[in-house]
mmCIF file of N, CA, C and O in Angstrom:
data_model
loop_
_atom_site.group_PDB
_atom_site.id
_atom_site.type_symbol
_atom_site.label_atom_id
_atom_site.label_comp_id
_atom_site.label_asym_id
_atom_site.label_seq_id
_atom_site.Cartn_x
_atom_site.Cartn_y
_atom_site.Cartn_z
ATOM 1 N N UNK Y 1 -67.026 15.532 -183.215
ATOM 2 C CA UNK Y 1 -66.691 14.955 -181.929
ATOM 3 C C UNK Y 1 -65.437 15.605 -181.382
ATOM 4 O O UNK Y 1 -64.776 16.383 -182.058
ATOM 5 N N UNK Y 2 -65.079 15.253 -180.165
ATOM 6 C CA UNK Y 2 -63.935 15.876 -179.502
ATOM 7 C C UNK Y 2 -62.618 15.510 -180.161
ATOM 8 O O UNK Y 2 -61.655 16.258 -180.063
ATOM 9 N N UNK Y 3 -62.547 14.405 -180.852
ATOM 10 C CA UNK Y 3 -61.272 14.014 -181.465
ATOM 11 C C UNK Y 3 -60.904 14.915 -182.629
ATOM 12 O O UNK Y 3 -59.760 14.942 -183.054
ATOM 13 N N UNK Y 4 -61.860 15.663 -183.184
ATOM 14 C CA UNK Y 4 -61.574 16.570 -184.279
ATOM 15 C C UNK Y 4 -61.146 17.949 -183.797
ATOM 16 O O UNK Y 4 -60.820 18.800 -184.614
ATOM 17 N N UNK Y 5 -61.166 18.165 -182.491
ATOM 18 C CA UNK Y 5 -60.676 19.424 -181.955
ATOM 19 C C UNK Y 5 -59.159 19.427 -181.994
ATOM 20 O O UNK Y 5 -58.511 18.390 -181.838
ATOM 21 N N UNK Y 6 -58.595 20.579 -182.168
ATOM 22 C CA UNK Y 6 -57.140 20.689 -182.213
ATOM 23 C C UNK Y 6 -56.531 20.572 -180.826
ATOM 24 O O UNK Y 6 -57.231 20.548 -179.808
ATOM 25 N N UNK Y 7 -55.211 20.498 -180.772
ATOM 26 C CA UNK Y 7 -54.538 20.381 -179.472
ATOM 27 C C UNK Y 7 -54.690 21.621 -178.603
ATOM 28 O O UNK Y 7 -54.445 21.571 -177.406
ATOM 29 N N UNK Y 8 -55.103 22.731 -179.192
ATOM 30 C CA UNK Y 8 -55.284 23.961 -178.420
ATOM 31 C C UNK Y 8 -56.622 24.004 -177.678
ATOM 32 O O UNK Y 8 -56.859 24.888 -176.868
ATOM 33 N N UNK Y 9 -57.492 23.055 -177.927
ATOM 34 C CA UNK Y 9 -58.804 23.019 -177.265
ATOM 35 C C UNK Y 9 -58.635 22.724 -175.775
ATOM 36 O O UNK Y 9 -57.813 21.899 -175.380
ATOM 37 N N UNK Y 10 -59.416 23.408 -174.972
ATOM 38 C CA UNK Y 10 -59.331 23.219 -173.525
ATOM 39 C C UNK Y 10 -60.099 21.966 -173.106
ATOM 40 O O UNK Y 10 -60.862 21.392 -173.887
ATOM 41 N N UNK Y 11 -59.894 21.589 -171.850
ATOM 42 C CA UNK Y 11 -60.597 20.428 -171.296
ATOM 43 C C UNK Y 11 -62.103 20.678 -171.319
ATOM 44 O O UNK Y 11 -62.890 19.795 -171.677
ATOM 45 N N UNK Y 12 -62.517 21.880 -170.965
ATOM 46 C CA UNK Y 12 -63.949 22.203 -170.946
ATOM 47 C C UNK Y 12 -64.566 22.075 -172.335
ATOM 48 O O UNK Y 12 -65.687 21.579 -172.487
ATOM 49 N N UNK Y 13 -63.836 22.521 -173.356
ATOM 50 C CA UNK Y 13 -64.351 22.411 -174.724
ATOM 51 C C UNK Y 13 -64.465 20.949 -175.158
ATOM 52 O O UNK Y 13 -65.440 20.569 -175.809
ATOM 53 N N UNK Y 14 -63.490 20.154 -174.777
ATOM 54 C CA UNK Y 14 -63.527 18.731 -175.154
ATOM 55 C C UNK Y 14 -64.678 17.996 -174.466
ATOM 56 O O UNK Y 14 -65.393 17.211 -175.098
ATOM 57 N N UNK Y 15 -64.862 18.241 -173.179
ATOM 58 C CA UNK Y 15 -65.953 17.581 -172.451
ATOM 59 C C UNK Y 15 -67.303 18.072 -172.963
ATOM 60 O O UNK Y 15 -68.240 17.283 -173.154
ATOM 61 N N UNK Y 16 -67.411 19.369 -173.219
ATOM 62 C CA UNK Y 16 -68.670 19.908 -173.747
ATOM 63 C C UNK Y 16 -69.001 19.289 -175.098
ATOM 64 O O UNK Y 16 -70.150 18.899 -175.346
ATOM 65 N N UNK Y 17 -68.023 19.171 -175.975
ATOM 66 C CA UNK Y 17 -68.263 18.582 -177.294
ATOM 67 C C UNK Y 17 -68.646 17.116 -177.181
ATOM 68 O O UNK Y 17 -69.511 16.608 -177.896
ATOM 69 N N UNK Y 18 -68.004 16.408 -176.251
ATOM 70 C CA UNK Y 18 -68.310 14.987 -176.052
ATOM 71 C C UNK Y 18 -69.751 14.808 -175.598
ATOM 72 O O UNK Y 18 -70.485 13.960 -176.126
ATOM 73 N N UNK Y 19 -70.176 15.622 -174.628
ATOM 74 C CA UNK Y 19 -71.548 15.479 -174.134
ATOM 75 C C UNK Y 19 -72.573 16.045 -175.101
ATOM 76 O O UNK Y 19 -73.737 15.657 -175.061
ATOM 77 N N UNK Y 20 -72.175 16.949 -175.977
ATOM 78 C CA UNK Y 20 -73.101 17.424 -177.009
ATOM 79 C C UNK Y 20 -73.474 16.292 -177.958
ATOM 80 O O UNK Y 20 -74.617 16.181 -178.385
ATOM 81 N N UNK Y 21 -72.498 15.474 -178.297
ATOM 82 C CA UNK Y 21 -72.763 14.413 -179.266
ATOM 83 C C UNK Y 21 -73.314 13.150 -178.606
ATOM 84 O O UNK Y 21 -74.285 12.572 -179.090
ATOM 85 N N UNK Y 22 -72.703 12.719 -177.520
ATOM 86 C CA UNK Y 22 -73.116 11.463 -176.894
ATOM 87 C C UNK Y 22 -74.222 11.650 -175.871
ATOM 88 O O UNK Y 22 -74.994 10.723 -175.613
ATOM 89 N N UNK Y 23 -74.325 12.820 -175.288
ATOM 90 C CA UNK Y 23 -75.294 13.054 -174.221
ATOM 91 C C UNK Y 23 -76.741 12.888 -174.657
ATOM 92 O O UNK Y 23 -77.568 12.371 -173.917
ATOM 93 N N UNK Y 24 -77.041 13.310 -175.865
ATOM 94 C CA UNK Y 24 -78.418 13.201 -176.368
ATOM 95 C C UNK Y 24 -78.811 11.729 -176.517
ATOM 96 O O UNK Y 24 -79.908 11.328 -176.117
ATOM 97 N N UNK Y 25 -77.909 10.928 -177.058
ATOM 98 C CA UNK Y 25 -78.190 9.498 -177.217
ATOM 99 C C UNK Y 25 -78.355 8.815 -175.867
ATOM 100 O O UNK Y 25 -79.271 7.997 -175.682
ATOM 101 N N UNK Y 26 -77.471 9.143 -174.936
ATOM 102 C CA UNK Y 26 -77.564 8.557 -173.593
ATOM 103 C C UNK Y 26 -78.882 8.945 -172.939
ATOM 104 O O UNK Y 26 -79.561 8.105 -172.335
ATOM 105 N N UNK Y 27 -79.268 10.209 -173.072
ATOM 106 C CA UNK Y 27 -80.501 10.685 -172.445
ATOM 107 C C UNK Y 27 -81.731 9.970 -172.994
ATOM 108 O O UNK Y 27 -82.552 9.455 -172.228
ATOM 109 N N UNK Y 28 -81.876 9.941 -174.315
ATOM 110 C CA UNK Y 28 -83.089 9.358 -174.894
ATOM 111 C C UNK Y 28 -83.145 7.842 -174.712
ATOM 112 O O UNK Y 28 -84.224 7.284 -174.502
ATOM 113 N N UNK Y 29 -82.012 7.181 -174.763
ATOM 114 C CA UNK Y 29 -82.003 5.743 -174.522
ATOM 115 C C UNK Y 29 -82.400 5.439 -173.086
ATOM 116 O O UNK Y 29 -83.224 4.548 -172.825
ATOM 117 N N UNK Y 30 -81.837 6.175 -172.146
ATOM 118 C CA UNK Y 30 -82.184 5.963 -170.739
ATOM 119 C C UNK Y 30 -83.642 6.305 -170.474
ATOM 120 O O UNK Y 30 -84.328 5.612 -169.716
ATOM 121 N N UNK Y 31 -84.123 7.385 -171.085
ATOM 122 C CA UNK Y 31 -85.522 7.796 -170.887
ATOM 123 C C UNK Y 31 -86.488 6.731 -171.397
ATOM 124 O O UNK Y 31 -87.423 6.343 -170.677
ATOM 125 N N UNK Y 32 -86.265 6.241 -172.599
ATOM 126 C CA UNK Y 32 -87.193 5.250 -173.145
ATOM 127 C C UNK Y 32 -87.123 3.933 -172.378
ATOM 128 O O UNK Y 32 -88.154 3.293 -172.148
ATOM 129 N N UNK Y 33 -85.914 3.521 -171.983
ATOM 130 C CA UNK Y 33 -85.784 2.289 -171.189
ATOM 131 C C UNK Y 33 -86.488 2.431 -169.845
ATOM 132 O O UNK Y 33 -87.208 1.520 -169.406
ATOM 133 N N UNK Y 34 -86.279 3.565 -169.198
ATOM 134 C CA UNK Y 34 -86.907 3.790 -167.889
ATOM 135 C C UNK Y 34 -88.434 3.817 -168.006
ATOM 136 O O UNK Y 34 -89.133 3.229 -167.181
ATOM 137 N N UNK Y 35 -88.935 4.484 -169.038
ATOM 138 C CA UNK Y 35 -90.392 4.524 -169.237
ATOM 139 C C UNK Y 35 -90.957 3.142 -169.550
ATOM 140 O O UNK Y 35 -92.028 2.774 -169.060
ATOM 141 N N UNK Y 36 -90.246 2.371 -170.354
ATOM 142 C CA UNK Y 36 -90.720 1.030 -170.697
ATOM 143 C C UNK Y 36 -90.797 0.148 -169.455
ATOM 144 O O UNK Y 36 -91.786 -0.572 -169.245
ATOM 145 N N UNK Y 37 -89.771 0.214 -168.606
ATOM 146 C CA UNK Y 37 -89.803 -0.590 -167.383
ATOM 147 C C UNK Y 37 -90.819 -0.039 -166.379
ATOM 148 O O UNK Y 37 -91.407 -0.812 -165.621
ATOM 149 N N UNK Y 38 -91.038 1.263 -166.374
ATOM 150 C CA UNK Y 38 -92.060 1.827 -165.489
ATOM 151 C C UNK Y 38 -93.456 1.345 -165.897
ATOM 152 O O UNK Y 38 -94.293 1.047 -165.044
ATOM 153 N N UNK Y 39 -93.694 1.261 -167.186
ATOM 154 C CA UNK Y 39 -94.967 0.717 -167.662
ATOM 155 C C UNK Y 39 -95.064 -0.762 -167.289
ATOM 156 O O UNK Y 39 -96.120 -1.248 -166.877
ATOM 157 N N UNK Y 40 -93.973 -1.478 -167.406
ATOM 158 C CA UNK Y 40 -93.957 -2.895 -167.026
ATOM 159 C C UNK Y 40 -94.217 -3.104 -165.544
ATOM 160 O O UNK Y 40 -94.699 -4.165 -165.128
ATOM 161 N N UNK Y 41 -93.910 -2.088 -164.741
ATOM 162 C CA UNK Y 41 -94.141 -2.194 -163.297
ATOM 163 C C UNK Y 41 -95.631 -2.172 -162.949
ATOM 164 O O UNK Y 41 -96.008 -2.467 -161.813
ATOM 165 N N UNK Y 42 -96.476 -1.882 -163.900
ATOM 166 C CA UNK Y 42 -97.922 -1.902 -163.668
ATOM 167 C C UNK Y 42 -98.537 -3.263 -163.981
ATOM 168 O O UNK Y 42 -99.761 -3.406 -163.980
ATOM 169 N N UNK Y 43 -97.704 -4.245 -164.243
ATOM 170 C CA UNK Y 43 -98.166 -5.598 -164.575
ATOM 171 C C UNK Y 43 -98.918 -6.212 -163.387
ATOM 172 O O UNK Y 43 -98.741 -5.815 -162.237
ATOM 173 N N UNK Y 44 -99.728 -7.190 -163.693
ATOM 174 C CA UNK Y 44 -100.479 -7.873 -162.632
ATOM 175 C C UNK Y 44 -99.646 -8.962 -161.964
ATOM 176 O O UNK Y 44 -100.033 -9.461 -160.905
ATOM 177 N N UNK Y 45 -98.526 -9.328 -162.556
ATOM 178 C CA UNK Y 45 -97.666 -10.365 -161.986
ATOM 179 C C UNK Y 45 -96.668 -9.734 -161.022
ATOM 180 O O UNK Y 45 -95.897 -8.852 -161.406
ATOM 181 N N UNK Y 46 -96.661 -10.176 -159.763
ATOM 182 C CA UNK Y 46 -95.769 -9.561 -158.774
ATOM 183 C C UNK Y 46 -94.286 -9.650 -159.129
ATOM 184 O O UNK Y 46 -93.537 -8.699 -158.894
ATOM 185 N N UNK Y 47 -93.861 -10.748 -159.699
ATOM 186 C CA UNK Y 47 -92.446 -10.884 -160.062
ATOM 187 C C UNK Y 47 -92.067 -9.889 -161.159
ATOM 188 O O UNK Y 47 -90.994 -9.282 -161.119
ATOM 189 N N UNK Y 48 -92.950 -9.711 -162.133
ATOM 190 C CA UNK Y 48 -92.693 -8.754 -163.215
ATOM 191 C C UNK Y 48 -92.731 -7.332 -162.670
ATOM 192 O O UNK Y 48 -91.914 -6.486 -163.058
ATOM 193 N N UNK Y 49 -93.660 -7.058 -161.756
ATOM 194 C CA UNK Y 49 -93.731 -5.730 -161.129
ATOM 195 C C UNK Y 49 -92.421 -5.390 -160.431
ATOM 196 O O UNK Y 49 -91.871 -4.301 -160.622
ATOM 197 N N UNK Y 50 -91.949 -6.313 -159.624
ATOM 198 C CA UNK Y 50 -90.723 -6.065 -158.862
ATOM 199 C C UNK Y 50 -89.530 -5.896 -159.804
ATOM 200 O O UNK Y 50 -88.724 -4.972 -159.640
ATOM 201 N N UNK Y 51 -89.412 -6.783 -160.781
ATOM 202 C CA UNK Y 51 -88.303 -6.688 -161.726
ATOM 203 C C UNK Y 51 -88.302 -5.354 -162.453
ATOM 204 O O UNK Y 51 -87.272 -4.679 -162.550
ATOM 205 N N UNK Y 52 -89.463 -4.964 -162.969
ATOM 206 C CA UNK Y 52 -89.549 -3.724 -163.737
ATOM 207 C C UNK Y 52 -89.326 -2.493 -162.862
ATOM 208 O O UNK Y 52 -88.685 -1.528 -163.294
ATOM 209 N N UNK Y 53 -89.825 -2.512 -161.652
ATOM 210 C CA UNK Y 53 -89.622 -1.372 -160.754
ATOM 211 C C UNK Y 53 -88.146 -1.207 -160.417
ATOM 212 O O UNK Y 53 -87.599 -0.097 -160.474
ATOM 213 N N UNK Y 54 -87.473 -2.300 -160.058
ATOM 214 C CA UNK Y 54 -86.046 -2.223 -159.736
ATOM 215 C C UNK Y 54 -85.217 -1.854 -160.966
ATOM 216 O O UNK Y 54 -84.255 -1.087 -160.877
ATOM 217 N N UNK Y 55 -85.585 -2.371 -162.114
ATOM 218 C CA UNK Y 55 -84.825 -2.071 -163.320
ATOM 219 C C UNK Y 55 -85.016 -0.627 -163.757
ATOM 220 O O UNK Y 55 -84.058 0.024 -164.183
ATOM 221 N N UNK Y 56 -86.227 -0.103 -163.657
ATOM 222 C CA UNK Y 56 -86.454 1.306 -163.986
ATOM 223 C C UNK Y 56 -85.640 2.217 -163.072
ATOM 224 O O UNK Y 56 -85.025 3.192 -163.527
ATOM 225 N N UNK Y 57 -85.598 1.879 -161.796
ATOM 226 C CA UNK Y 57 -84.786 2.650 -160.852
ATOM 227 C C UNK Y 57 -83.305 2.531 -161.196
ATOM 228 O O UNK Y 57 -82.564 3.519 -161.165
ATOM 229 N N UNK Y 58 -82.878 1.327 -161.537
ATOM 230 C CA UNK Y 58 -81.481 1.110 -161.902
ATOM 231 C C UNK Y 58 -81.078 1.876 -163.146
ATOM 232 O O UNK Y 58 -79.980 2.443 -163.212
ATOM 233 N N UNK Y 59 -81.949 1.924 -164.134
ATOM 234 C CA UNK Y 59 -81.656 2.665 -165.361
ATOM 235 C C UNK Y 59 -81.554 4.161 -165.067
ATOM 236 O O UNK Y 59 -80.671 4.858 -165.580
ATOM 237 N N UNK Y 60 -82.450 4.664 -164.211
ATOM 238 C CA UNK Y 60 -82.403 6.087 -163.848
ATOM 239 C C UNK Y 60 -81.107 6.428 -163.118
ATOM 240 O O UNK Y 60 -80.453 7.437 -163.421
ATOM 241 N N UNK Y 61 -80.706 5.591 -162.173
ATOM 242 C CA UNK Y 61 -79.453 5.838 -161.458
ATOM 243 C C UNK Y 61 -78.246 5.669 -162.377
ATOM 244 O O UNK Y 61 -77.261 6.400 -162.252
ATOM 245 N N UNK Y 62 -78.314 4.721 -163.304
ATOM 246 C CA UNK Y 62 -77.226 4.531 -164.251
ATOM 247 C C UNK Y 62 -77.046 5.780 -165.111
ATOM 248 O O UNK Y 62 -75.920 6.205 -165.376
ATOM 249 N N UNK Y 63 -78.136 6.383 -165.524
ATOM 250 C CA UNK Y 63 -78.050 7.633 -166.296
ATOM 251 C C UNK Y 63 -77.368 8.720 -165.482
ATOM 252 O O UNK Y 63 -76.477 9.416 -165.977
ATOM 253 N N UNK Y 64 -77.776 8.866 -164.228
ATOM 254 C CA UNK Y 64 -77.149 9.886 -163.378
ATOM 255 C C UNK Y 64 -75.663 9.615 -163.178
ATOM 256 O O UNK Y 64 -74.839 10.535 -163.226
ATOM 257 N N UNK Y 65 -75.310 8.361 -162.960
ATOM 258 C CA UNK Y 65 -73.902 8.016 -162.775
ATOM 259 C C UNK Y 65 -73.099 8.261 -164.055
ATOM 260 O O UNK Y 65 -71.958 8.705 -163.994
ATOM 261 N N UNK Y 66 -73.680 7.963 -165.203
ATOM 262 C CA UNK Y 66 -72.970 8.204 -166.461
ATOM 263 C C UNK Y 66 -72.711 9.686 -166.669
ATOM 264 O O UNK Y 66 -71.624 10.082 -167.093
ATOM 265 N N UNK Y 67 -73.700 10.495 -166.386
ATOM 266 C CA UNK Y 67 -73.552 11.931 -166.614
ATOM 267 C C UNK Y 67 -72.636 12.562 -165.570
ATOM 268 O O UNK Y 67 -71.758 13.360 -165.907
ATOM 269 N N UNK Y 68 -72.811 12.204 -164.311
ATOM 270 C CA UNK Y 68 -72.043 12.845 -163.250
ATOM 271 C C UNK Y 68 -70.688 12.191 -163.013
ATOM 272 O O UNK Y 68 -69.645 12.842 -163.114
ATOM 273 N N UNK Y 69 -70.677 10.929 -162.693
ATOM 274 C CA UNK Y 69 -69.431 10.260 -162.321
ATOM 275 C C UNK Y 69 -68.528 10.030 -163.533
ATOM 276 O O UNK Y 69 -67.344 10.374 -163.512
ATOM 277 N N UNK Y 70 -69.067 9.471 -164.586
ATOM 278 C CA UNK Y 70 -68.248 9.205 -165.767
ATOM 279 C C UNK Y 70 -67.760 10.508 -166.385
ATOM 280 O O UNK Y 70 -66.618 10.596 -166.850
ATOM 281 N N UNK Y 71 -68.610 11.527 -166.394
ATOM 282 C CA UNK Y 71 -68.191 12.830 -166.913
ATOM 283 C C UNK Y 71 -67.037 13.415 -166.119
ATOM 284 O O UNK Y 71 -66.103 13.985 -166.681
ATOM 285 N N UNK Y 72 -67.089 13.274 -164.797
ATOM 286 C CA UNK Y 72 -66.007 13.788 -163.946
ATOM 287 C C UNK Y 72 -64.712 13.011 -164.175
ATOM 288 O O UNK Y 72 -63.638 13.601 -164.284
ATOM 289 N N UNK Y 73 -64.804 11.696 -164.270
ATOM 290 C CA UNK Y 73 -63.609 10.881 -164.509
ATOM 291 C C UNK Y 73 -63.045 11.175 -165.902
ATOM 292 O O UNK Y 73 -61.829 11.263 -166.087
ATOM 293 N N UNK Y 74 -63.914 11.369 -166.858
ATOM 294 C CA UNK Y 74 -63.470 11.714 -168.207
ATOM 295 C C UNK Y 74 -62.765 13.065 -168.214
ATOM 296 O O UNK Y 74 -61.740 13.240 -168.875
ATOM 297 N N UNK Y 75 -63.287 14.029 -167.465
ATOM 298 C CA UNK Y 75 -62.644 15.347 -167.375
ATOM 299 C C UNK Y 75 -61.282 15.244 -166.704
ATOM 300 O O UNK Y 75 -60.320 15.896 -167.135
ATOM 301 N N UNK Y 76 -61.174 14.422 -165.665
ATOM 302 C CA UNK Y 76 -59.879 14.239 -165.006
ATOM 303 C C UNK Y 76 -58.862 13.605 -165.950
ATOM 304 O O UNK Y 76 -57.699 14.013 -165.997
ATOM 305 N N UNK Y 77 -59.297 12.612 -166.706
ATOM 306 C CA UNK Y 77 -58.389 11.963 -167.650
ATOM 307 C C UNK Y 77 -57.996 12.925 -168.763
ATOM 308 O O UNK Y 77 -56.837 12.955 -169.184
ATOM 309 N N UNK Y 78 -58.939 13.714 -169.229
ATOM 310 C CA UNK Y 78 -58.644 14.702 -170.273
ATOM 311 C C UNK Y 78 -57.674 15.759 -169.731
ATOM 312 O O UNK Y 78 -56.763 16.182 -170.431
ATOM 313 N N UNK Y 79 -57.841 16.149 -168.481
ATOM 314 C CA UNK Y 79 -56.929 17.114 -167.860
ATOM 315 C C UNK Y 79 -55.527 16.513 -167.733
ATOM 316 O O UNK Y 79 -54.529 17.187 -167.964
ATOM 317 N N UNK Y 80 -55.446 15.236 -167.357
ATOM 318 C CA UNK Y 80 -54.162 14.556 -167.265
ATOM 319 C C UNK Y 80 -53.468 14.525 -168.626
ATOM 320 O O UNK Y 80 -52.282 14.810 -168.747
ATOM 321 N N UNK Y 81 -54.245 14.232 -169.659
ATOM 322 C CA UNK Y 81 -53.700 14.191 -171.007
ATOM 323 C C UNK Y 81 -53.256 15.584 -171.456
ATOM 324 O O UNK Y 81 -52.236 15.748 -172.119
ATOM 325 N N UNK Y 82 -54.045 16.586 -171.089
ATOM 326 C CA UNK Y 82 -53.763 17.976 -171.475
ATOM 327 C C UNK Y 82 -52.485 18.480 -170.818
ATOM 328 O O UNK Y 82 -51.729 19.232 -171.409
ATOM 329 N N UNK Y 83 -52.207 18.048 -169.596
ATOM 330 C CA UNK Y 83 -51.018 18.493 -168.854
ATOM 331 C C UNK Y 83 -49.744 17.840 -169.362
ATOM 332 O O UNK Y 83 -48.649 18.361 -169.139
ATOM 333 N N UNK Y 84 -49.850 16.699 -169.992
ATOM 334 C CA UNK Y 84 -48.636 16.021 -170.479
ATOM 335 C C UNK Y 84 -48.296 16.566 -171.802
ATOM 336 O O UNK Y 84 -47.941 16.724 -172.663
#
């Protein structure tokens, strides 16, 4: 993980190492959750259809936000730490 990198490691190396280890877990968890809710959206019950459709969409957007937004904020914080 990134905590085992020395102080000479750059911000890019730290973020890359973090996403190498955690990114795979985030991806597969989001993928399976999204697929499960997408299958649930084929239910015959309208309330279950709506819930599963909205939740599958929410899980997909949550994955994108985790990778893009959280990654950017993490890089900014790592850069702040690196500069001090």
